[in-house]
Coordinates of C-alpha atoms and ligand atoms in Angstrom, one line a residue:
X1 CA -33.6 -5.7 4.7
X2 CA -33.9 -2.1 3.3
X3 CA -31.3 0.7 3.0
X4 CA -31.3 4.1 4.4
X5 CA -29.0 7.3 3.8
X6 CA -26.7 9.0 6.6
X7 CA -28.0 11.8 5.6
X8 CA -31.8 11.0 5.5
X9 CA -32.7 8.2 7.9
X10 CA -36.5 8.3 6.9
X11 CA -35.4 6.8 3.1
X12 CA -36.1 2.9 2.4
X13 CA -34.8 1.4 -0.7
X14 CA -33.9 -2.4 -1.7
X15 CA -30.3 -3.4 -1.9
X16 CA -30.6 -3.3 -5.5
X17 CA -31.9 0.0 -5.8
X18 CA -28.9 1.0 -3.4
X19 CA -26.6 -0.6 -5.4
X20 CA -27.2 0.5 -8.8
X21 CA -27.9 4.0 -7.7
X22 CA -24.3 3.9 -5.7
X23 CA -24.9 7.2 -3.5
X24 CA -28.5 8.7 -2.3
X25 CA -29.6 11.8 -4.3
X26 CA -28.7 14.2 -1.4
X27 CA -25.2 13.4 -1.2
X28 CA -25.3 10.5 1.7
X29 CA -24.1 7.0 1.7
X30 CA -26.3 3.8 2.2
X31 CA -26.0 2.0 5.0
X32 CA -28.3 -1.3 5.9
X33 CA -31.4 -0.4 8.3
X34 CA -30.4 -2.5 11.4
X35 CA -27.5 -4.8 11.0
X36 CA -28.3 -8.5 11.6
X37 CA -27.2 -10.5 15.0
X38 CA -25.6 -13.4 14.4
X39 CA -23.3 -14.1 17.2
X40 CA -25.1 -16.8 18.5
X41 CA -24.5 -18.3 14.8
X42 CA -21.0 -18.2 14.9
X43 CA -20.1 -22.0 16.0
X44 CA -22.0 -23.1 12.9
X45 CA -20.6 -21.2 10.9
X46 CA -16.9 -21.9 11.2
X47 CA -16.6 -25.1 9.2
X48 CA -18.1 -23.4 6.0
X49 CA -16.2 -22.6 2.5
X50 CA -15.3 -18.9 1.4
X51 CA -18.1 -18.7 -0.5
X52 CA -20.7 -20.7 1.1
X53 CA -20.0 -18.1 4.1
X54 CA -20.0 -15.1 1.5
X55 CA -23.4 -16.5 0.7
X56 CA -24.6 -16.5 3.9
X57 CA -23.8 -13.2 4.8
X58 CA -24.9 -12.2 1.6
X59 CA -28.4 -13.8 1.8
X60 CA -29.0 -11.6 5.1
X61 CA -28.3 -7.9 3.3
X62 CA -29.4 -8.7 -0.6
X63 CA -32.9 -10.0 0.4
X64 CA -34.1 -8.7 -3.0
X65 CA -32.0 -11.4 -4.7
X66 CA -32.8 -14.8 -5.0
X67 CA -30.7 -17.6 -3.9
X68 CA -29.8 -18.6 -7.4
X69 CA -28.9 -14.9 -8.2
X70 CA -27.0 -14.7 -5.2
X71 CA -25.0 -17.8 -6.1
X72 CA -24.4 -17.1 -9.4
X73 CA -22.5 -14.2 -8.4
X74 CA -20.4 -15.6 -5.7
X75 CA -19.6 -18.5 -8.3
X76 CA -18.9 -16.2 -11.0
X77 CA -17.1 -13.8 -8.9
X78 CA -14.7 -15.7 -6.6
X79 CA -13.7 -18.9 -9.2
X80 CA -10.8 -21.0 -8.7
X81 CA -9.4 -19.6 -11.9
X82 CA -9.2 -16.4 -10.8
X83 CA -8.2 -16.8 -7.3
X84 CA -6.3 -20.0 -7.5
X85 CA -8.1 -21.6 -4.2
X86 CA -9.9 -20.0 -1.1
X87 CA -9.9 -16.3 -2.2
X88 CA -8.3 -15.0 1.1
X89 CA -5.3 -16.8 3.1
X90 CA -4.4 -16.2 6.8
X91 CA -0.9 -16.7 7.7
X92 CA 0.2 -16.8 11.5
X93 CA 3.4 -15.1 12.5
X94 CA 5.9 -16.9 15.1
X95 CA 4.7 -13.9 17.6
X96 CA 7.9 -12.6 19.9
X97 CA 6.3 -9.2 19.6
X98 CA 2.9 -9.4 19.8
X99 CA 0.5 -12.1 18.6
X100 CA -0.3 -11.3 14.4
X101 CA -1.8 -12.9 12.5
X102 CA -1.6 -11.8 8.1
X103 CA -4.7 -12.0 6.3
X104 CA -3.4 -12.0 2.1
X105 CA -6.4 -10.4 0.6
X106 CA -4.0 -10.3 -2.7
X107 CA -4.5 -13.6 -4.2
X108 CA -6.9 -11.7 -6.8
X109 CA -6.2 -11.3 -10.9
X110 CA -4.6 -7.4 -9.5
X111 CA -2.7 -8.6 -6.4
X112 CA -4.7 -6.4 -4.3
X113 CA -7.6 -6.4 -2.0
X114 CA -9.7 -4.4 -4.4
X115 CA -10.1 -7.5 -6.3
X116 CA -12.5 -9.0 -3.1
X117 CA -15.0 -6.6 -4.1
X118 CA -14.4 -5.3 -7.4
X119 CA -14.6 -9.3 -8.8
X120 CA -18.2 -9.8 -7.3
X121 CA -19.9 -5.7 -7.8
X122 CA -20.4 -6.5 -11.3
X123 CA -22.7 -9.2 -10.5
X124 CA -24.3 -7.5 -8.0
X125 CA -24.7 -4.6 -10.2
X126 CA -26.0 -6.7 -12.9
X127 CA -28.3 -8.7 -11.3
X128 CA -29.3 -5.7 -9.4
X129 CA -29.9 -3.6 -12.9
X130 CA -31.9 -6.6 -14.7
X131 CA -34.5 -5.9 -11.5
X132 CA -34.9 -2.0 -12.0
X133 CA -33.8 -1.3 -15.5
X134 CA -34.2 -4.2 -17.6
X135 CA -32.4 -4.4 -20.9
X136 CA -30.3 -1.6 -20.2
X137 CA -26.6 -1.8 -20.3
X138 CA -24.1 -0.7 -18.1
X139 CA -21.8 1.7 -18.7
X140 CA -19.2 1.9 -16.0
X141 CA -16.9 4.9 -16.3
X142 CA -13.7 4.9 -13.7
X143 CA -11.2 7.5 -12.7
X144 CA -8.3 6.2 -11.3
X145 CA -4.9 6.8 -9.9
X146 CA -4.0 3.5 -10.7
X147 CA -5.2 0.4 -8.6
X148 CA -9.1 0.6 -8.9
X149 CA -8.6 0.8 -12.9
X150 CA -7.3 -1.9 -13.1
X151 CA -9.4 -3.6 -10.6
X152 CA -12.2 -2.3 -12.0
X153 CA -11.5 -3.9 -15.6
X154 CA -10.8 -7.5 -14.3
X155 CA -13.8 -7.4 -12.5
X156 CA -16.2 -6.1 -15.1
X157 CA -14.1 -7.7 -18.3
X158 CA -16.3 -9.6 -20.7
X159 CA -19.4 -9.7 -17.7
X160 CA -22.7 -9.6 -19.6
X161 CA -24.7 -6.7 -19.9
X162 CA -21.9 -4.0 -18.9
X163 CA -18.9 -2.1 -20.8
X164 CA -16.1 -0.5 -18.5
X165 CA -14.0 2.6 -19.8
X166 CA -11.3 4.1 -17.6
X167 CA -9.2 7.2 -17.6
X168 CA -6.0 7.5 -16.0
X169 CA -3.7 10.8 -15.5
X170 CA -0.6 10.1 -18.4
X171 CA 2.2 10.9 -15.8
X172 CA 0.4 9.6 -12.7
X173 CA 0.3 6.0 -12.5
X174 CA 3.5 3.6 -12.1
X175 CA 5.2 1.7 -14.9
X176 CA 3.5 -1.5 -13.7
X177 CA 0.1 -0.2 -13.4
X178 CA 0.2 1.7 -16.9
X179 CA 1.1 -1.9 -18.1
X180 CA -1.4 -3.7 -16.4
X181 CA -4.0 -1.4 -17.6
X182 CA -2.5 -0.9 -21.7
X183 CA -2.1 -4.5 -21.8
X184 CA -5.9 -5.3 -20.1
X185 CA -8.0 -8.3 -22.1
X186 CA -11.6 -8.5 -22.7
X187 CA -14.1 -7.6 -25.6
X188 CA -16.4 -5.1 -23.3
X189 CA -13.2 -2.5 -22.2
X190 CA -11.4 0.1 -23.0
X191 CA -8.6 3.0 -21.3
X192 CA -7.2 5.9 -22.2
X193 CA -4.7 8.0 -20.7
X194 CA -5.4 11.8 -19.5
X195 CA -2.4 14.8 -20.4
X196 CA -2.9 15.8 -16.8
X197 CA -3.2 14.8 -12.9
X198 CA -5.5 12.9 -11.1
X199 CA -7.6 15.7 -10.7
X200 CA -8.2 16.4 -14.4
X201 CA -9.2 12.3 -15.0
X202 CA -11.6 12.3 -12.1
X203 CA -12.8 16.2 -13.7
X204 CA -13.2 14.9 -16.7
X205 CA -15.5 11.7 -15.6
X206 CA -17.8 14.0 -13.3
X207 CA -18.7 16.5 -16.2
X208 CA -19.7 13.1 -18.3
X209 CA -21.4 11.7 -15.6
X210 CA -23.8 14.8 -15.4
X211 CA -24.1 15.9 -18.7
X212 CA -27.4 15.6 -19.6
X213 CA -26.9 15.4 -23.1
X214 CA -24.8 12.2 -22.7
X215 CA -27.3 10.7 -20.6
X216 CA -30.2 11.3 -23.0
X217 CA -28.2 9.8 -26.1
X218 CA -26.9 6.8 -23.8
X219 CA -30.6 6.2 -22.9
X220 CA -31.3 6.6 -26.7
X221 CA -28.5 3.4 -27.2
X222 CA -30.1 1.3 -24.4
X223 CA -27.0 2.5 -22.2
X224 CA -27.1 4.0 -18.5
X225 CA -23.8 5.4 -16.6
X226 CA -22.9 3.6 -13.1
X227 CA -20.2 3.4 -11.2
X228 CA -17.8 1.2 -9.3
X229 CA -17.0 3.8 -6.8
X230 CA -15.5 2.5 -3.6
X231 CA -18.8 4.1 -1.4
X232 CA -21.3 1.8 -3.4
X233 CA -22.8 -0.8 -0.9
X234 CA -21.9 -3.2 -3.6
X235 CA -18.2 -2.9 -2.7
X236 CA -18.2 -2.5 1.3
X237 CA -20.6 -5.5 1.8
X238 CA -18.1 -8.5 0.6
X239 CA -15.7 -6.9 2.8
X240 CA -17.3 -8.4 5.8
X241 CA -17.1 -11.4 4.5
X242 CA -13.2 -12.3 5.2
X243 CA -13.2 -11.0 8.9
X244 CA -15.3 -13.8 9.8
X245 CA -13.8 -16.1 7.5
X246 CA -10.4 -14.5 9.6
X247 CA -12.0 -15.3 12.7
X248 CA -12.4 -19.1 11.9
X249 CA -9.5 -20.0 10.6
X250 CA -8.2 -19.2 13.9
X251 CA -10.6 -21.1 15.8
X252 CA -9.9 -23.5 13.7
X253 CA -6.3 -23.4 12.8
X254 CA -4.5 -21.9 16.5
X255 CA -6.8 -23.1 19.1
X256 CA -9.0 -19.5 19.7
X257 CA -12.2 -20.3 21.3
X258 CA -15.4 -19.2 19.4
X259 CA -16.6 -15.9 21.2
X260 CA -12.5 -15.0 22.4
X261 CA -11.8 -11.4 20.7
X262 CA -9.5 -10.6 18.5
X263 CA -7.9 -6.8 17.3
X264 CA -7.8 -6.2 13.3
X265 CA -5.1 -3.3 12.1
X266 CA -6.0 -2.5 8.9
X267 CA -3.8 0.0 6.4
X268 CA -6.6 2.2 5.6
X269 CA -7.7 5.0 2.6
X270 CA -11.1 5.4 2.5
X271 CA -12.0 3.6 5.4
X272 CA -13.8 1.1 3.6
X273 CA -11.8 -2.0 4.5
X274 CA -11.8 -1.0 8.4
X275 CA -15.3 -0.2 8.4
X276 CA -16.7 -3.7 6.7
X277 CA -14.6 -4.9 10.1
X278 CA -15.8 -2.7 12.1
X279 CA -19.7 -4.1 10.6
X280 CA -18.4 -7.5 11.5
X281 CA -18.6 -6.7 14.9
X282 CA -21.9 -4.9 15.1
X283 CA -23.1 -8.3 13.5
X284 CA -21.7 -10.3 16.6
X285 CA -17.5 -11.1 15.6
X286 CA -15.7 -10.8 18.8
X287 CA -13.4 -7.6 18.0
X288 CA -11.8 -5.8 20.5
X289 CA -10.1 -3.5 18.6
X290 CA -9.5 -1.5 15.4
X291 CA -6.2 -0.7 14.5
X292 CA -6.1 2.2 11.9
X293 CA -3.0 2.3 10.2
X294 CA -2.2 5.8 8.3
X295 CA 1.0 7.0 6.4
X296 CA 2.4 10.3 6.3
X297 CA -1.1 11.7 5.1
X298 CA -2.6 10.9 8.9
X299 CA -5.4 13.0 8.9
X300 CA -7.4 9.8 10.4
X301 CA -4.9 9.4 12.9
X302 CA -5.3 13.1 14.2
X303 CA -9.5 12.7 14.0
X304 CA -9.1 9.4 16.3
X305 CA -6.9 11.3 18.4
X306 CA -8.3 14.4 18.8
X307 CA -12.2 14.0 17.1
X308 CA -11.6 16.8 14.8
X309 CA -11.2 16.0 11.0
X310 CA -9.1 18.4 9.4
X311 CA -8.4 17.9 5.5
X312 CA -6.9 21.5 5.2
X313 CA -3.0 20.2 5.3
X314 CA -0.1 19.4 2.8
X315 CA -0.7 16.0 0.8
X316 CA 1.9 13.8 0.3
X317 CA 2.5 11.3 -2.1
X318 CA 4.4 8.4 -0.3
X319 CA 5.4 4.5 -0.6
X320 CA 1.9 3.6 0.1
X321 CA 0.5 5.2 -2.7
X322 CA -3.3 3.7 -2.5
X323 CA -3.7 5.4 0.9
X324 CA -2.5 8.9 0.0
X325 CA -6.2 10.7 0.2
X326 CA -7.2 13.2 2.6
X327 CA -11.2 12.8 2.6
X328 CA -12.1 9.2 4.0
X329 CA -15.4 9.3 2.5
X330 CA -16.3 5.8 4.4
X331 CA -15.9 7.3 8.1
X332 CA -19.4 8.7 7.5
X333 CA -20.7 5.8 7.8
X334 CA -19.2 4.8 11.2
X335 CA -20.0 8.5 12.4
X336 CA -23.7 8.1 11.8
X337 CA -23.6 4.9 13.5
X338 CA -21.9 6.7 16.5
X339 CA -23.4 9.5 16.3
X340 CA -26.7 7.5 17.3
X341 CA -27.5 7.6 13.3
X342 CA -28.6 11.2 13.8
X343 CA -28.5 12.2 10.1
X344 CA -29.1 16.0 11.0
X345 CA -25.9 16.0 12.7
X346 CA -24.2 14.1 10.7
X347 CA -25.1 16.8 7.7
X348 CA -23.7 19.5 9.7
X349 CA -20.4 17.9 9.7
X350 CA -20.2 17.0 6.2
X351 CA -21.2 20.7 4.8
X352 CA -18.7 21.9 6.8
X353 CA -16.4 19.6 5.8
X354 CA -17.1 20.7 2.3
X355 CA -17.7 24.6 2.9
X356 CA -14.5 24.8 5.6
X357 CA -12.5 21.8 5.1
X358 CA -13.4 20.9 9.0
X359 CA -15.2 19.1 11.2
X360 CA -15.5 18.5 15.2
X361 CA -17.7 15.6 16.5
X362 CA -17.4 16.4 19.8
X363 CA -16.5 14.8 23.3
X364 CA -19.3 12.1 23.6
X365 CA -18.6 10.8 19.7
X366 CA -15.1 11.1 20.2
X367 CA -15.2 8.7 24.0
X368 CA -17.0 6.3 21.8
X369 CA -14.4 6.4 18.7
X370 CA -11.2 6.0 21.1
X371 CA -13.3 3.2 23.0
X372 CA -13.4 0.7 20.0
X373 CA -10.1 2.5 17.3
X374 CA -6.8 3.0 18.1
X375 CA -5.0 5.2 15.9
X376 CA -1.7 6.1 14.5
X377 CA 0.6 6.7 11.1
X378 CA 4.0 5.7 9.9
X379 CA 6.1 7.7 7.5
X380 CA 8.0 6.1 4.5
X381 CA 11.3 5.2 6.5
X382 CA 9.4 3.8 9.0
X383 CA 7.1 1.6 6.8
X384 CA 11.3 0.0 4.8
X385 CA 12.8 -0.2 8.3
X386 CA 9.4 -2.4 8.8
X387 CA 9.4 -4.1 5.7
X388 CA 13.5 -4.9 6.3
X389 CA 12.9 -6.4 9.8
X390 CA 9.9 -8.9 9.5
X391 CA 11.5 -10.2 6.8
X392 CA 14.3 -10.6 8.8
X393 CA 13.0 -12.0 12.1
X394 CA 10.0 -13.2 10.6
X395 CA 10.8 -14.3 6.6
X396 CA 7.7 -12.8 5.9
X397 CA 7.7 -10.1 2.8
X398 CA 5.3 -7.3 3.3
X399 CA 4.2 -5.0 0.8
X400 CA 4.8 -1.5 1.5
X401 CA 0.5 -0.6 2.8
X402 CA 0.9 -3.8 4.7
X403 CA 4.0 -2.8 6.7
X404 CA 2.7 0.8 7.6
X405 CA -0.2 -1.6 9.2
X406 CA 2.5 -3.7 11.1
X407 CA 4.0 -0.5 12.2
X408 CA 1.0 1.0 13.7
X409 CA 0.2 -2.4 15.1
X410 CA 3.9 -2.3 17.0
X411 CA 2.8 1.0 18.6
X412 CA -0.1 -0.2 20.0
X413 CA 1.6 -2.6 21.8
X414 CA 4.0 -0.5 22.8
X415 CA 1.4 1.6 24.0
X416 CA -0.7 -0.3 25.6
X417 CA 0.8 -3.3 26.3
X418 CA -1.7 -5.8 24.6
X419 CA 0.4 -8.3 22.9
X420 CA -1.8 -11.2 23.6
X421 CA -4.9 -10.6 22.0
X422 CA -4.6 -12.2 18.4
X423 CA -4.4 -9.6 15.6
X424 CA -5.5 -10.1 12.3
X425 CA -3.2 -7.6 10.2
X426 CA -5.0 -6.5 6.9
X427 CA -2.4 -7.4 4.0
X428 CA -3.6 -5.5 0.8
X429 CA -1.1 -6.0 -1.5
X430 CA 1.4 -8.1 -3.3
X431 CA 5.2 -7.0 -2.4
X432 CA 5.7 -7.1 -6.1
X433 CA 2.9 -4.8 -6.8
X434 CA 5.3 -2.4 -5.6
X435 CA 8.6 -4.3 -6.1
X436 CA 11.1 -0.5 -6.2
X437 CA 9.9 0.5 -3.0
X438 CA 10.1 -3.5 -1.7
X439 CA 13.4 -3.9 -3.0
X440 CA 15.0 -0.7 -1.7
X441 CA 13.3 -1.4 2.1
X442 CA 15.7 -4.7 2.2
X443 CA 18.9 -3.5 -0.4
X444 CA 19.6 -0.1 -0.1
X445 CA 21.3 0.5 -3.5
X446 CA 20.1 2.4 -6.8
X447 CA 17.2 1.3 -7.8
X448 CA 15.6 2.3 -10.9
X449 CA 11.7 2.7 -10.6
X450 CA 11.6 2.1 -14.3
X451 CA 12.8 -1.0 -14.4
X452 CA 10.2 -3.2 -13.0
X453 CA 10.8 -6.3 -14.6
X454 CA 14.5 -5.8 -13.1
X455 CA 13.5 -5.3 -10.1
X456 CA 11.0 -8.2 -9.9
X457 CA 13.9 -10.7 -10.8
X458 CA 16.2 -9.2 -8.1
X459 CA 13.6 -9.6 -5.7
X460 CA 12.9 -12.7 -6.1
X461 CA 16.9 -14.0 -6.1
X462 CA 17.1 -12.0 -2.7
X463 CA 14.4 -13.5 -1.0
X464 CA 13.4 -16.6 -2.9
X465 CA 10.2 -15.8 -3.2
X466 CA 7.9 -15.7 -6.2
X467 CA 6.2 -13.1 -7.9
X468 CA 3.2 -13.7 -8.9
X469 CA 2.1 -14.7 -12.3
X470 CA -0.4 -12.0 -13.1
X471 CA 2.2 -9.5 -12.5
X472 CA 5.0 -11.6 -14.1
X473 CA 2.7 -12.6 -17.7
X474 CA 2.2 -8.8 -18.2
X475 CA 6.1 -8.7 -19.3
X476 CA 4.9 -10.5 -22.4
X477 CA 1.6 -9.1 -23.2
X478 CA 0.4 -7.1 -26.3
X479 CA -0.2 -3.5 -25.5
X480 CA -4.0 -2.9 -27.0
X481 CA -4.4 0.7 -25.4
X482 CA -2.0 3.7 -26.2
X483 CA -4.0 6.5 -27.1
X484 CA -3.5 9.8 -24.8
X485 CA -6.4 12.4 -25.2
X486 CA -7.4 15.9 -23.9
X487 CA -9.6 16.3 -21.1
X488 CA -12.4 18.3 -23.3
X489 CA -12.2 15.0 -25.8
X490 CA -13.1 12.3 -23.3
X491 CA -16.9 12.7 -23.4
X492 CA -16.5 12.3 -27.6
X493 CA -14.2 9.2 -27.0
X494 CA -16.6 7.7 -24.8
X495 CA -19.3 7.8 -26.9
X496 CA -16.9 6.3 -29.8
X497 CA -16.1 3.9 -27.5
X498 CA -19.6 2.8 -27.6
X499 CA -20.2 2.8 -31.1
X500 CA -22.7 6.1 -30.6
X501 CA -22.6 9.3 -32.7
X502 CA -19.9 10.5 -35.3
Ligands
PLP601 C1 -7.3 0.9 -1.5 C2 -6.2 0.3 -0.8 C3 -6.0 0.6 0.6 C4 -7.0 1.4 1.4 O1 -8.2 0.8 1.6 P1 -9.5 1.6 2.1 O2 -10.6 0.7 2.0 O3 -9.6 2.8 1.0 O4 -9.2 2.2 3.4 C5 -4.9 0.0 1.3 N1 -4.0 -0.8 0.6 C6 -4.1 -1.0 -0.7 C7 -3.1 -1.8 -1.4 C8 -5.2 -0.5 -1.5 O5 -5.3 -0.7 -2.8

């Protein structure tokens, strides 16, 4: 199978060229050629393992790798010490109001789904790197607002043949995820936090990333930049790995017949998770329909609704902090697929996008969006008063992404009266990565944000659940990264970081 770009559907490169390159040189994503068929697979498929399914799929888009490469990073990537068991869990709801169905995609060293794909890229990327530029180590460099830092270093910590630095914004991360990252293990890492926002850290990683200069002394070190970026191939592919892997443990576990469809809501960001489902389906798993859930910054919800894609709004920062973003840089991909992979159009959009901070797809794009996605958002009261009653009706704690999901699912029941169909609901996150918010949906009393440690216990005496231990060990770890920089000195401290220059 070769790769082409949304924006230039004459290109052919391998998967490993896609994936250590990340994003084609004229600004498009990679998307496979044709998608494989395999419905007529799908009864044989349903007894396999997590990973021996992750393999298969795997086998079909990374036809560059060998088997033995492609094992070695599924074995490496999704180990019982790490996940504790199969990597992904599907619980099933006692369904009074509609028929759901919670896939935990949280059972990862950073309790959240980032771990699926940020555990296995590094192998990809490695194995894909030791094809086109042997000998050469990667340097992955990440700005983050918090949860794909931290992903980012458990995934790439102490894997061969890479180093992984990331900058986060001083003031914009939470307690727990400044913790996670200060107190991150692993001889090949480092952090450092950014006087500044967002913005500046992800400023600051762009002007490395193109300074010549930097590149010619990496190259000088046997070092090349690449990124972890959640548009690489590398991360969308083992996405489509747990919808089938969904699917069957429904066949299997509450009687669905192979072939019966399904709907999957899915809290959503970038639109990466919703679109690796939304690949599921081109590839032949029953799916009826997509269920985008957005918060209070619904600027997918208006584009399903009305096929315009307006970023020129207020941002908000909300409860579900890892969906507040206004560009979903993944719907590209599904509007070059519906868009009858026409990449001239799809061009158009995205430089106006850019140049007006707009874009209309028109009627016929539109019919086909609304025929397969169903959209719709839920502010931060909404997602508590979610939270609050499934754990009430159902004893089923929800993180505070998950619930905006259930709430989204509820209206589209409500509004279209399908509460048969099963529904796989996406569950991204531990409830005790984001204990305060957790805690206040079901015990509205003052909480102190800062205190997550407090928090966690009082949480777990109210519901009787348990936090998990990756979150709980961090209490008592040492903290081996405290150094705050300026913006202008990150390009100096990354070369330190590597033992280059002064
Ligand atoms: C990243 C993230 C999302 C959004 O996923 P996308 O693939 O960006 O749509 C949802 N929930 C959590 C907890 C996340 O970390």
């Amino acid at each position: 199978m070769q790769y082409k770009s949304t924006r230039n559907s004459e290109l052919r490169l391998e998967a490993s060229q896609v994936i250590t390159q990340g994003i084609s040189s004229e600004g498009g994503l990679f998307v496979p050629e044709k998608l494989p068929d395999i419905s007529s697979e799908l009864s044989d498929m349903a007894e396999l393992s997590y990973n021996e399914l992750a393999s298969k799929i795997f086998k079909l888009f990374l036809t560059d790798f060998t088997d033995e490469q492609i094992s070695y990073c599924v074995e490496n990537a999704y180990a019982q010490e790490k996940f504790s068991g199969e990597p992904v869990k599907l619980k099933s709801l006692s369904a009074h109001d509609g028929n759901k169905h919670i896939l935990e995609l949280w059972h990862g060293p950073t309790c959240a789904f980032k771990d699926m794909a940020l555990q296995i890229l590094p192998y990809f990327l490695t194995v894909s790197l030791s094809k086109s530029a042997p000998n050469k180590e990667a340097v992955i460099l990440v700005a983050t607002s918090g949860d794909t830092g931290k992903a980012a270093l458990e995934g790439f910590r102490d894997v061969p043949g890479t180093k992984v630095i990331v900058f986060y914004p001083q003031d914009g991360v939470s307690p727990m995820q400044k913790r996670q990252m200060a107190t991150q293990e692993g001889k090949n890492v480092a952090v450092y936090a950014i006087e500044g926002n967002f913005d500046d850290a992800q400023a600051a990683v762009k002007k490395i990333f193109t300074d010549s200069q930097m590149k010619a002394s990496l190259a000088e070190h046997n070092f090349m930049f690449s990124s972890a970026n959640s548009i690489n191939w590398g991360r969308l592919l083992p996405q489509i790995v747990y919808y089938f892997y969904a699917y069957f443990r429904l066949c299997k576990g509450e009687g669905l017949a192979v072939g019966e469809p399904i709907n999957v809501a899915v809290p959503t960001g970038n639109f990466g998770n919703i679109l690796a489902a939304y690949y599921a389906r081109e590839m032949g798993l029953p799916i009826r329909k997509f269920i985008c859930a957005s918060n209070s910054n619904k600027v997918l919800t208006d584009f399903i609704n009305t096929g315009v894609y307006d970023r020129r709004r207020d941002f908000y920062t909300t409860s579900s902090p890892s969906m507040d973003i206004l560009i979903s840089s993944n719907l590209e991909r599904l509007l070059y697929a519906l868009s009858g992979e026409n990449s001239t159009v799809l061009s158009g959009w995205m430089e106006r996008l850019s140049a007006r901070g707009y874009y209309d797809v028109g009627s016929e794009v539109l019919a086909k969006v609304q025929d397969i996605f169903f959209g719709g958002c839920c502010d931060d009261s909404a997602t508590a008063k979610a939270i609050n009653s499934i754990w009430h009706n159902d004893a089923y704690l929800l993180d505070t992404h998950t619930a905006v999901a259930f709430d989204v699912y509820r209206q589209y029941v409500e509004a279209t009266g399908d509460s048969n169909t099963p529904t796989v609901i996406a569950s991204t996150a531990s409830p005790y990565k984001f204990v305060s918010s957790v805690l206040g949906a079901l015990k509205p009393l003052n909480i102190d944000d800062n205190d997550e440690y407090g928090n966690i216990s009082q949480l777990e005496a109210l519901t009787g659940t348990k936090a998990p231990s990756q979150l709980k060990n961090l209490r008592d770890k040492p903290v081996r990264f405290d150094v705050t920089i300026k913006n202008s000195q990150a390009a100096s401290y990354v070369l330190k970081t590597l033992g280059i220059g002064e």
